[in-house]
mmCIF file of C-alpha atoms in Angstrom:
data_model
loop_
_atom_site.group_PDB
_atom_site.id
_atom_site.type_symbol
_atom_site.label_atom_id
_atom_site.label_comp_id
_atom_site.label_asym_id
_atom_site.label_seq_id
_atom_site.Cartn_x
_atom_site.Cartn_y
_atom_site.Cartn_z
ATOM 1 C CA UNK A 1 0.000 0.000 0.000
ATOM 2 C CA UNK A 2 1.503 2.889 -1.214
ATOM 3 C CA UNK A 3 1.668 6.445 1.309
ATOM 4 C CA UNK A 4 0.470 9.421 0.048
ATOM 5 C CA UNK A 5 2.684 12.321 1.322
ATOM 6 C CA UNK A 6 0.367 14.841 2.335
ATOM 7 C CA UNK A 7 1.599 19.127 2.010
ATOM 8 C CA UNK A 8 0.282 21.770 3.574
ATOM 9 C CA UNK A 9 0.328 25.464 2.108
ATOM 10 C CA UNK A 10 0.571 28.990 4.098
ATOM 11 C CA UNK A 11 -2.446 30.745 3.044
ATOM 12 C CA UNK A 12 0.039 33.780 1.969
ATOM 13 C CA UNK A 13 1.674 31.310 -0.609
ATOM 14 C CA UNK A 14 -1.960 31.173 -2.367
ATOM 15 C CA UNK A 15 -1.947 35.483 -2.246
ATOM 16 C CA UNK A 16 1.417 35.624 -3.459
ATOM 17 C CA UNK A 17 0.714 33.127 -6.534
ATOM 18 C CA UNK A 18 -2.486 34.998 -7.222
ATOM 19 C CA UNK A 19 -0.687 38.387 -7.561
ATOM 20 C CA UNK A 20 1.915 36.941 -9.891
ATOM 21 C CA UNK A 21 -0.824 35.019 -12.029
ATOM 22 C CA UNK A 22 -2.623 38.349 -12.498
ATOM 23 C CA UNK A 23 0.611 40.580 -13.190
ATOM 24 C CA UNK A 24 1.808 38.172 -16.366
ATOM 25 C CA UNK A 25 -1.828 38.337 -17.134
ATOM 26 C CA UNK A 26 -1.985 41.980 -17.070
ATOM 27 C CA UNK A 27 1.897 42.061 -19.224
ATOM 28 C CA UNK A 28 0.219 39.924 -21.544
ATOM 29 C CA UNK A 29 -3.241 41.728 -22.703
ATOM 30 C CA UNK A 30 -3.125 45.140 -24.406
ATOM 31 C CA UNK A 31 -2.899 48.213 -23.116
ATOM 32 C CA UNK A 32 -6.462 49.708 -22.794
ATOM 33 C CA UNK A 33 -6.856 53.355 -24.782
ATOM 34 C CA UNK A 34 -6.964 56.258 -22.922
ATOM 35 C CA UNK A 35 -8.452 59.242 -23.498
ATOM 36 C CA UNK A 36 -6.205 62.463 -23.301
ATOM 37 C CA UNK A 37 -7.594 65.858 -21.440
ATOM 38 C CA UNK A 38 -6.456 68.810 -22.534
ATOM 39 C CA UNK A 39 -4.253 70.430 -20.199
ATOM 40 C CA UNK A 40 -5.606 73.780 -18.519
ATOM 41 C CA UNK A 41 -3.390 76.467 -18.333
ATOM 42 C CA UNK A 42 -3.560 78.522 -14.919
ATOM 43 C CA UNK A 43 -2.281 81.654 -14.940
ATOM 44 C CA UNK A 44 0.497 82.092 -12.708
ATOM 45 C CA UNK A 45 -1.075 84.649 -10.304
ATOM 46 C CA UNK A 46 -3.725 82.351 -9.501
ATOM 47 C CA UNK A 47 -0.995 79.552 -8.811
ATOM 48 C CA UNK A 48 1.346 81.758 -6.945
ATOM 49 C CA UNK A 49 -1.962 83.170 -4.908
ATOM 50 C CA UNK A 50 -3.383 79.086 -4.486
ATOM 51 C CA UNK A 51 0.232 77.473 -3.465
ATOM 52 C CA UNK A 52 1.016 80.322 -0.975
ATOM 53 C CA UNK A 53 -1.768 81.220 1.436
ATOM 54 C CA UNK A 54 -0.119 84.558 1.969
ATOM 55 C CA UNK A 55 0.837 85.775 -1.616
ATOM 56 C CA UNK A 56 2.318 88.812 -1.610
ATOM 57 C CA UNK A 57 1.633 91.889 -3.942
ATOM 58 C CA UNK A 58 5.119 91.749 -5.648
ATOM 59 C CA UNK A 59 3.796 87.972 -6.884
ATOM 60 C CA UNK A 60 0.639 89.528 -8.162
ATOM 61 C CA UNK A 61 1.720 92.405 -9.912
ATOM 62 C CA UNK A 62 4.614 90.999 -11.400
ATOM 63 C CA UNK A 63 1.819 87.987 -13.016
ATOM 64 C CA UNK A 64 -0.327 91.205 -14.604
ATOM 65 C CA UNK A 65 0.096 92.172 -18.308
ATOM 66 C CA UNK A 66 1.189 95.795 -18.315
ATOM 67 C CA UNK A 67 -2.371 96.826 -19.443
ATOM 68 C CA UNK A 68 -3.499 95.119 -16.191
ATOM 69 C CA UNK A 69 -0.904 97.264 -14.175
ATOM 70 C CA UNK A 70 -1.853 99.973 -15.764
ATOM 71 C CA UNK A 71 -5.448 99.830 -15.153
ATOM 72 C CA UNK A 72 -4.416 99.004 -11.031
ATOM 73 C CA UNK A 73 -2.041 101.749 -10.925
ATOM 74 C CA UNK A 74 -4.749 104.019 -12.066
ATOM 75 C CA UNK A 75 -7.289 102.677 -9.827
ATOM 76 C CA UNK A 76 -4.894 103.266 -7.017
ATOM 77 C CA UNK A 77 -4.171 107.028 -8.157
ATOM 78 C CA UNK A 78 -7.744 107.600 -8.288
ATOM 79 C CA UNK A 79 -8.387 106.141 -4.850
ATOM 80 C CA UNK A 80 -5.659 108.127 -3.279
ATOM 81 C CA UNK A 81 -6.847 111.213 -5.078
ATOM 82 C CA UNK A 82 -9.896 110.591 -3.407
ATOM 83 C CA UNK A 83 -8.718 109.976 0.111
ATOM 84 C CA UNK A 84 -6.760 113.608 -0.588
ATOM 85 C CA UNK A 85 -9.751 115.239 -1.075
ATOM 86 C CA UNK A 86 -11.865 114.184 1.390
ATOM 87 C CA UNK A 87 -8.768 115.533 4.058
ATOM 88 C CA UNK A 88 -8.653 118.576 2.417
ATOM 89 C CA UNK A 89 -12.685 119.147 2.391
ATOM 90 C CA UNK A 90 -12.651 117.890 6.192
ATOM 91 C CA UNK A 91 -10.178 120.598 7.036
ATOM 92 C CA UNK A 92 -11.457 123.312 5.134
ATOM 93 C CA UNK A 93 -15.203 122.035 6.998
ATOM 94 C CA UNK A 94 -13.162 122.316 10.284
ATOM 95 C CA UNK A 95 -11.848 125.621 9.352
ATOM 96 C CA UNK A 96 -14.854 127.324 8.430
ATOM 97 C CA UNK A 97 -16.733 126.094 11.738
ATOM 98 C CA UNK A 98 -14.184 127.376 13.717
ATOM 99 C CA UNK A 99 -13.884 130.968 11.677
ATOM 100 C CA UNK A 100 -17.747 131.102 12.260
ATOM 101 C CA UNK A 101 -17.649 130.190 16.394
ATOM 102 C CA UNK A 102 -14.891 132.819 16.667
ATOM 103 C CA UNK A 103 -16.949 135.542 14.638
ATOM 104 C CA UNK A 104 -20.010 134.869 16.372
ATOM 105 C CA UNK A 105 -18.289 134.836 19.714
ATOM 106 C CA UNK A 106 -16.911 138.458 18.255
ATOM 107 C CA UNK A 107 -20.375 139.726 17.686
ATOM 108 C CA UNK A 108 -22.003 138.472 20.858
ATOM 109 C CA UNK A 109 -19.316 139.424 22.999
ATOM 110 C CA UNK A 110 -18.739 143.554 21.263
ATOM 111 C CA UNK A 111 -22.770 143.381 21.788
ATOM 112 C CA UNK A 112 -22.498 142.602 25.620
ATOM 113 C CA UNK A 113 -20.094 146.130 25.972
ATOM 114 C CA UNK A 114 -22.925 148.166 24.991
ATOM 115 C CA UNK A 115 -23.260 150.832 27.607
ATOM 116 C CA UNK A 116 -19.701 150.511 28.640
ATOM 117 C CA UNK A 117 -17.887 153.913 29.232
ATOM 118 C CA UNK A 118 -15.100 155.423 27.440
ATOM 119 C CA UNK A 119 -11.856 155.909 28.600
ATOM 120 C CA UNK A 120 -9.113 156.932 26.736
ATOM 121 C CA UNK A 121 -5.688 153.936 26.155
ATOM 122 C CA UNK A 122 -8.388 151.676 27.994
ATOM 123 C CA UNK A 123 -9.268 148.187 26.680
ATOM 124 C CA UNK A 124 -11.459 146.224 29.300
ATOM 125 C CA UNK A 125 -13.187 144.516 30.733
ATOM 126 C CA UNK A 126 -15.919 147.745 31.537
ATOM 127 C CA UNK A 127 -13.674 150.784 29.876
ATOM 128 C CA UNK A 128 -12.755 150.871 26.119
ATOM 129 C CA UNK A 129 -11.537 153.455 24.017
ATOM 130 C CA UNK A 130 -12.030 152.347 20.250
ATOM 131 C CA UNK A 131 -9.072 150.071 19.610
ATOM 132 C CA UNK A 132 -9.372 148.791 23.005
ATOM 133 C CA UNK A 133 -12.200 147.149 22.012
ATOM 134 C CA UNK A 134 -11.509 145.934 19.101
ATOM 135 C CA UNK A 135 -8.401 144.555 20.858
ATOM 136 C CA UNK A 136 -10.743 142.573 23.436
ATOM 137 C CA UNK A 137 -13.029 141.219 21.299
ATOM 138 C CA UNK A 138 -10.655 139.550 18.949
ATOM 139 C CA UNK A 139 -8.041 138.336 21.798
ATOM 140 C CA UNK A 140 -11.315 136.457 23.827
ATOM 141 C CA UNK A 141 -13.220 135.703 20.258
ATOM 142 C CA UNK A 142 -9.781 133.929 18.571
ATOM 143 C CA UNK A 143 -6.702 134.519 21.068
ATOM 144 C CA UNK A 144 -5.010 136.850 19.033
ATOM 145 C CA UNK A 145 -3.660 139.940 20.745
ATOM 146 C CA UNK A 146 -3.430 142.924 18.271
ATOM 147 C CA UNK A 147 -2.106 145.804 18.950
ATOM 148 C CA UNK A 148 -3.765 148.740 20.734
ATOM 149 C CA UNK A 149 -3.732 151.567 18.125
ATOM 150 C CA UNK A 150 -6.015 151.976 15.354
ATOM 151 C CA UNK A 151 -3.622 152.150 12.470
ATOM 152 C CA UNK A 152 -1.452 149.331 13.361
ATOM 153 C CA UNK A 153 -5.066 146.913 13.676
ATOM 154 C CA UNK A 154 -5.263 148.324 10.323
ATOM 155 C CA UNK A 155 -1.438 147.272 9.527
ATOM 156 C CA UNK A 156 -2.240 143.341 10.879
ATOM 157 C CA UNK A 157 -5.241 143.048 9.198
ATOM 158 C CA UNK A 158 -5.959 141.586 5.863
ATOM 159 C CA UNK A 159 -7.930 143.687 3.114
ATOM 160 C CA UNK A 160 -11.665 142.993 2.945
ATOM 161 C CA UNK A 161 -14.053 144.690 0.189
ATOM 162 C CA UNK A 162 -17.219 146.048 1.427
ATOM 163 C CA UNK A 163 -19.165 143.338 -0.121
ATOM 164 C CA UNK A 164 -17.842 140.884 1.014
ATOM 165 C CA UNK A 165 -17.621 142.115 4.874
ATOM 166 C CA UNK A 166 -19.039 139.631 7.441
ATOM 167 C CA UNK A 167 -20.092 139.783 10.867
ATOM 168 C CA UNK A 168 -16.682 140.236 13.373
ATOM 169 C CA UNK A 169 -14.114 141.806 11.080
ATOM 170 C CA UNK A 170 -12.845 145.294 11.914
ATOM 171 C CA UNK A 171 -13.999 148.392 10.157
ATOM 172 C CA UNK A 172 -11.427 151.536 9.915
ATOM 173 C CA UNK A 173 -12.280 155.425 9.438
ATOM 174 C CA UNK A 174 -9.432 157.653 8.700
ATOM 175 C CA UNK A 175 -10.889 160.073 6.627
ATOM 176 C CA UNK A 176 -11.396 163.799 7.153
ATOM 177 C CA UNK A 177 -9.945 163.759 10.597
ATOM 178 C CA UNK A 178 -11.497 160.524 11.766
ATOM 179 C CA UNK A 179 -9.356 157.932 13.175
ATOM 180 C CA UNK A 180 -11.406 155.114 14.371
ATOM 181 C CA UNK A 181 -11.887 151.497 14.384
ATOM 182 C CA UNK A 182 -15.085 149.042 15.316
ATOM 183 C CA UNK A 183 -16.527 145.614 14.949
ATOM 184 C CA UNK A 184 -18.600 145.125 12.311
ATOM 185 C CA UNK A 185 -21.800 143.376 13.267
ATOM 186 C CA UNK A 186 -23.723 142.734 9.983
ATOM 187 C CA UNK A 187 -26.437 144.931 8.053
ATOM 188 C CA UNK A 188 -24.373 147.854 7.790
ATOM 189 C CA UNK A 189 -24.034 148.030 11.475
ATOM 190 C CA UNK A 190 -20.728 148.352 14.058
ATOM 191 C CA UNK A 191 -20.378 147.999 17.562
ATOM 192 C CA UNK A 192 -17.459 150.764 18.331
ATOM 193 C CA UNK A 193 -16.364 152.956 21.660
ATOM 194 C CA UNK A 194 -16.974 156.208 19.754
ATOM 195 C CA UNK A 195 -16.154 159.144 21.971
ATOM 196 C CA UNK A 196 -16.480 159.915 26.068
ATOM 197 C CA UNK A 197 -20.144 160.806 25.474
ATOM 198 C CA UNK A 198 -21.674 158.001 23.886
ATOM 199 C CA UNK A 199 -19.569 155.154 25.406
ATOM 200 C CA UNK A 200 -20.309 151.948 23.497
ATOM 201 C CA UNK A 201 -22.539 151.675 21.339
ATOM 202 C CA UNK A 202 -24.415 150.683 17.696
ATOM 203 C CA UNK A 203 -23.371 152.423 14.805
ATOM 204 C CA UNK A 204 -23.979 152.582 10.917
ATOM 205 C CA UNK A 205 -20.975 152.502 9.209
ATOM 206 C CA UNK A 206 -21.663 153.608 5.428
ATOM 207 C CA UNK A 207 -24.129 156.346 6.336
ATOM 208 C CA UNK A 208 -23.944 159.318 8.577
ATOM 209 C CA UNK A 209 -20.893 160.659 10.149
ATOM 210 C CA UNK A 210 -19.085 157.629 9.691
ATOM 211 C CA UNK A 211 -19.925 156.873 6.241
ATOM 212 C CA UNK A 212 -18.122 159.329 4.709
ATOM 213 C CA UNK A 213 -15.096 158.623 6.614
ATOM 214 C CA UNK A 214 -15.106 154.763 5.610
ATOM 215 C CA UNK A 215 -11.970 153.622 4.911
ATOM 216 C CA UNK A 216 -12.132 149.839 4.427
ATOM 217 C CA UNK A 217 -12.037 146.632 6.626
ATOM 218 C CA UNK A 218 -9.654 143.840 7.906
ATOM 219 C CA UNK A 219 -9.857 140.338 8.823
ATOM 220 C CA UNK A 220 -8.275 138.147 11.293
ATOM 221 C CA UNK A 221 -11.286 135.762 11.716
#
């Protein structure tokens, strides 16, 4: 009686003869046909912008055509043209609101000295002669300190034409004898220390004694 011998395999000896079965199958069949996609071009700022999270503007503007640079460079002119503008309208807004608290600080406060006496080379707080008023107004109204004489206000003061005079800036009479100064308070009106009689007081300044004595005005406000 013959003996059978009897083998046993490892399971992995069946895997590893499967796998090589089914590579020389695979080198023996064909090739299967493959169809080819066209390649999509990216343009390099979008691949220098997706690869780095924090792309920086050099990358950017150096993938732009020069029309495209162009067209940035002139957005970023205009922008900055804009900002420009806005600062300068803000300050000249800012300016004009604090030109218009100072002259109607002027007016209100020449308009509270009504009454007050005059006293010769006087200038406050309840005595004036003319320049001494004008010389307290305009020191409380802006914090300038002019000086006390009627010609040298004129000197420090800037040229205003009669039509275009506004409420706080300083009238001057120097014709036919006068020499004389005031604040000018709107509708053809001052507020001046005219002489020892009258004291302070409301005056017209392009009719009557003064009006033919007008000499111009000046602005500090």
């Amino acid at each position: 009686m013959s003996t059978v011998s009897r083998r046993f395999y490892r399971p992995s000896t069946f895997l590893i003869a499967g796998a090589l079965a089914v590579g020389l199958l695979g080198a023996a069949m064909p090739a299967q046909a493959t169809a080819e996609v066209p390649a999509t071009t990216i343009p390099p700022a979008v691949v220098t912008i997706a690869a780095t999270p924090a792309a920086t503007k050099v990358s950017f503007v150096a993938a732009l055509t020069p029309a495209q640079v162009a067209t940035v460079r002139a957005a970023a002119l205009r922008a900055a043209a804009a900002r420009a503008a806005a600062v300068r309208a803000a300050a000249i807004r800012a300016t004009a609101a604090r030109a218009l608290r100072a002259r109607t600080t002027a007016v209100r406060l020449a308009s509270s000295k009504i009454g007050s006496r005059y006293v010769a080379g006087r200038a406050g707080p309840t005595k004036f002669d003319c320049s001494g008023l004008t010389q307290f107004v305009v020191r409380h109204a802006t914090g300038r300190l002019l000086p006390h004489y009627s010609r040298t206000q004129w000197r420090a003061t800037a040229r205003v034409a009669r039509k275009n005079l506004r409420p706080g800036d300083l009238v001057f009479f120097f014709g036919r004898g006068a020499h004389h100064v005031g604040i000018y308070i709107g509708n053809g009106r001052m507020v001046s220390a005219s002489n020892p009689r009258a004291g302070v007081k409301i005056e017209l300044v392009f009719s009557g004694w003064y009006g033919s004595r007008y000499s111009g005005a000046g602005r500090l406000i």
